[in-house]
GROMACS .gro file of C-alpha atoms in nm:
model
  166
    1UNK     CA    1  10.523  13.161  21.517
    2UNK     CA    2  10.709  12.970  21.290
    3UNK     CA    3  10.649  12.933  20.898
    4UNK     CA    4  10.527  12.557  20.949
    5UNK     CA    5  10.224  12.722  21.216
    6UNK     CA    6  10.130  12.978  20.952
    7UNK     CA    7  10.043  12.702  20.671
    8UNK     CA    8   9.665  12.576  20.660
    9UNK     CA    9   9.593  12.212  20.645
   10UNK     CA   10   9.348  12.304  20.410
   11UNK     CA   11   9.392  12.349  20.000
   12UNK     CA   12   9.227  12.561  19.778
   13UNK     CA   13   9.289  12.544  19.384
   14UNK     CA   14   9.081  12.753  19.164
   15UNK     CA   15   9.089  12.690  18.772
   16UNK     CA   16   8.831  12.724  18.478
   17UNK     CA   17   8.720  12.527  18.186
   18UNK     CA   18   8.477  12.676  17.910
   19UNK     CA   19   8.393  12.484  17.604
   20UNK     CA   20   8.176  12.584  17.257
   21UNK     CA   21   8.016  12.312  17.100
   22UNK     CA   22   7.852  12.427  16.723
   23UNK     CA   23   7.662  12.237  16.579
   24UNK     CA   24   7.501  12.312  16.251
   25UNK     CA   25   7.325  12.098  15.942
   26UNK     CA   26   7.400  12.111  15.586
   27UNK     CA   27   7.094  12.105  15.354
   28UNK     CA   28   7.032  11.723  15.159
   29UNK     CA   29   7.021  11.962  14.852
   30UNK     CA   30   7.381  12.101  14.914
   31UNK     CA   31   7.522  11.719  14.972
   32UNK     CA   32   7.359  11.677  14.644
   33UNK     CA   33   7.463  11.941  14.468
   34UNK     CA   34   7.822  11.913  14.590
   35UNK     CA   35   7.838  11.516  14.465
   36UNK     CA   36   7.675  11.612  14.136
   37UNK     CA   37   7.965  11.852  14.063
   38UNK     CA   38   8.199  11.581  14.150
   39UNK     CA   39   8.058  11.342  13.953
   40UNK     CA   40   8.095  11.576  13.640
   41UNK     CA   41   8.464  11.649  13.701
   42UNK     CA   42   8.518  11.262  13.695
   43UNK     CA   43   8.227  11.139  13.455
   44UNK     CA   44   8.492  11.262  13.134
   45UNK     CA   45   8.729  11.015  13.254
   46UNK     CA   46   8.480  10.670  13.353
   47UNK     CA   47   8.328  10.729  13.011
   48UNK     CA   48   8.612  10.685  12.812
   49UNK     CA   49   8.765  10.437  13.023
   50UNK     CA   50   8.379  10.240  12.984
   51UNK     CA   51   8.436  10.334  12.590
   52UNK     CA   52   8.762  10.205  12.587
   53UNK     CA   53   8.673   9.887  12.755
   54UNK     CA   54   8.366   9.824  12.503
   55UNK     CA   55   8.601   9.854  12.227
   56UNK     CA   56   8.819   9.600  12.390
   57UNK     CA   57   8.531   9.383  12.427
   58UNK     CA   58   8.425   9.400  12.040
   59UNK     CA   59   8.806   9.332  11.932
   60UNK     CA   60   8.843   9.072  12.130
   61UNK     CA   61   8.494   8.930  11.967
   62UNK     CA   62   8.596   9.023  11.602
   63UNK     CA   63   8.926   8.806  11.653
   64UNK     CA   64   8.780   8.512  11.820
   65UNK     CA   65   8.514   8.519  11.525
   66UNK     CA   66   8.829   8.496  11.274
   67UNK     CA   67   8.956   8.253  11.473
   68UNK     CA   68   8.668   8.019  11.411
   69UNK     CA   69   8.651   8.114  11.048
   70UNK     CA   70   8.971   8.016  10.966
   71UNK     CA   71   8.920   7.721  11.145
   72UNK     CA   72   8.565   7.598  10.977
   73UNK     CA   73   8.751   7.685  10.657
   74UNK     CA   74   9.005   7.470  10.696
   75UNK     CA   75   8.792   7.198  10.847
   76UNK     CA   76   8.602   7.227  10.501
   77UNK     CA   77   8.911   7.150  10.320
   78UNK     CA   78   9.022   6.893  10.491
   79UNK     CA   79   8.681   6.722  10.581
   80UNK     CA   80   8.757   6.670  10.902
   81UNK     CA   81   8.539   6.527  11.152
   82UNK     CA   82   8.521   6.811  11.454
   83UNK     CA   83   8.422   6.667  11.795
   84UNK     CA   84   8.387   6.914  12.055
   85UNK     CA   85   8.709   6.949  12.294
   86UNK     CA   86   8.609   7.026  12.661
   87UNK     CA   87   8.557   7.300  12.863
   88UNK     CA   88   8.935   7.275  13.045
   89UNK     CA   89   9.033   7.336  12.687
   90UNK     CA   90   8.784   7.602  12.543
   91UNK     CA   91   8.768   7.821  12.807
   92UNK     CA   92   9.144   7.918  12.818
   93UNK     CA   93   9.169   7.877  12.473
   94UNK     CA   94   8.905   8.147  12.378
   95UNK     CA   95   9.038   8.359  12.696
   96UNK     CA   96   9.360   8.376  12.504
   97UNK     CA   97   9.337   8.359  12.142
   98UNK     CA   98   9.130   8.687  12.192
   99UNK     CA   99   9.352   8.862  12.333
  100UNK     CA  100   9.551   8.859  11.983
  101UNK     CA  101   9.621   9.176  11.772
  102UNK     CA  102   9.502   9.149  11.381
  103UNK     CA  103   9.801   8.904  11.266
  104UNK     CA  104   9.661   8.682  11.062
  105UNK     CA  105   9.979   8.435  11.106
  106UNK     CA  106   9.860   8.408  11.503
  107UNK     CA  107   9.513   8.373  11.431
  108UNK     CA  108   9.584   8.158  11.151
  109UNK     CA  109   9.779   7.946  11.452
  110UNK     CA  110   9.542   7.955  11.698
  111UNK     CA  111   9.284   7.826  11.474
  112UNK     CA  112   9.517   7.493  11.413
  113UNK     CA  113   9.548   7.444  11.807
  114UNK     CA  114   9.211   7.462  11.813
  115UNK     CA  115   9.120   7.253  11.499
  116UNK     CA  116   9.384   6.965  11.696
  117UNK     CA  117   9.252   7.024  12.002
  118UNK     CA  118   8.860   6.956  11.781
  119UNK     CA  119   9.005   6.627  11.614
  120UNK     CA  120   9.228   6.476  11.881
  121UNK     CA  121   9.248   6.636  12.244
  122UNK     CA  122   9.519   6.573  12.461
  123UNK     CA  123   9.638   6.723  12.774
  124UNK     CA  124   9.902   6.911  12.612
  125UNK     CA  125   9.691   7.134  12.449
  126UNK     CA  126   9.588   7.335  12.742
  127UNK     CA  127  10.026   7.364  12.764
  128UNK     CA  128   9.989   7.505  12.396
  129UNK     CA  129   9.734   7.773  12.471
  130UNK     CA  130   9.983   7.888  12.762
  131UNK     CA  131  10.311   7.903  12.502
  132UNK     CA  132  10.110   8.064  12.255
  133UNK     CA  133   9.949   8.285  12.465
  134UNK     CA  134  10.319   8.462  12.486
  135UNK     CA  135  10.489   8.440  12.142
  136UNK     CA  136  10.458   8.656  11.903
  137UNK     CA  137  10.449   8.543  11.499
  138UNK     CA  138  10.799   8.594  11.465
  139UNK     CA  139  10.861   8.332  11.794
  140UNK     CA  140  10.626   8.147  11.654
  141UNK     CA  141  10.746   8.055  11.317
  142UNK     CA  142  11.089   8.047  11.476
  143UNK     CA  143  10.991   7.736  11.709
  144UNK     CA  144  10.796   7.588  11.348
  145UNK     CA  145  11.134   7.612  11.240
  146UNK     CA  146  11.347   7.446  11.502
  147UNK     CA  147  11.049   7.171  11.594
  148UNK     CA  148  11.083   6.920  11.287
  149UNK     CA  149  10.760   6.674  11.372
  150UNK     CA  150  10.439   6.744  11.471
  151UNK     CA  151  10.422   6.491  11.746
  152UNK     CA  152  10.611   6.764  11.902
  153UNK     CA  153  10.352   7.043  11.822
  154UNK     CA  154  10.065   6.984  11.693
  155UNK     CA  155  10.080   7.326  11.478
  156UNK     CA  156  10.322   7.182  11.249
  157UNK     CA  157  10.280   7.117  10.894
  158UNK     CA  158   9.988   7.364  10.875
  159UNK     CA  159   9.990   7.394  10.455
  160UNK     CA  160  10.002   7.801  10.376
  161UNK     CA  161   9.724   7.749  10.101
  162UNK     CA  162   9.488   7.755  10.420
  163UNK     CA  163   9.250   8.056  10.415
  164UNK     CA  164   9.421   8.331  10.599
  165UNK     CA  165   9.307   8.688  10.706
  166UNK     CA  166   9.454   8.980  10.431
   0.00000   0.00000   0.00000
């Protein structure tokens, strides 16, 4: 017989699979307990942040609130006749100006823009808040100094026996 007779048409193939499958549940009080804990290893850190950001809040109150005083004062003064400027002005305009550090020659600035902006508003003065918004005093009382009119800014001219913040 030759090799080819000795083969059987037929195929066998023998293999083996095994699986585990575990299942298990975890307790609602160990989720809980596990979240606390990682709430008070991060709870340091979103209460000062939350601090931090209240203090931000109140700064940025206490200089808008200068901001206005200087400006009544000087309205006082000069007996001017305030008309409200609109809400495409005000809204920027208090957005920014409170954003200023404690220098009284800003806030002493801002409260001129919006003192203009009260007596006679124009388009340009939403441009104002925007150049303002990234000078600081020094830049500020440089461009005084090279602007000559105040047709060309409208903080020109601003007297220095107005009320300013020691």
């Amino acid at each position: 017989m030759s090799e080819d007779d000795k083969k059987s048409p037929v195929s066998l193939e023998i293999g083996a699979k095994a699986s585990l499958e575990i299942k298990a549940e975890v307790p609602k009080e160990s989720i809980g307990r596990a979240l606390d804990a990682l709430v008070d290893v991060i709870r340091p850190f979103t209460e000062a942040r939350g601090l931090r950001a209240d203090q931000i809040r109140l700064q940025r109150v206490e200089t808008t609130l200068e901001i206005v005083r200087i400006a009544k004062q000087i309205a006082e003064l000069e007996k001017l006749e305030l008309l409200p400027p609109p809400t495409k002005f005000i809204v920027p305009f208090l957005e920014q100006a409170s954003l200023e550090d404690m220098d009284a020659e800003l806030h002493s600035r801002w409260a001129a823009l919006l003192l203009s902006a009260s007596t006679h508003y124009e388009a340009r003065h939403l441009t104002f808040i925007d150049i303002m918004s990234r000078l600081s005093s020094r830049e500020l009382l440089l461009i005084e100094e090279v602007c000559a009119s105040d047709e060309l800014f409208p903080l020109m001219n601003f007297p220095d026996s107005y009320p300013r913040r020691n």
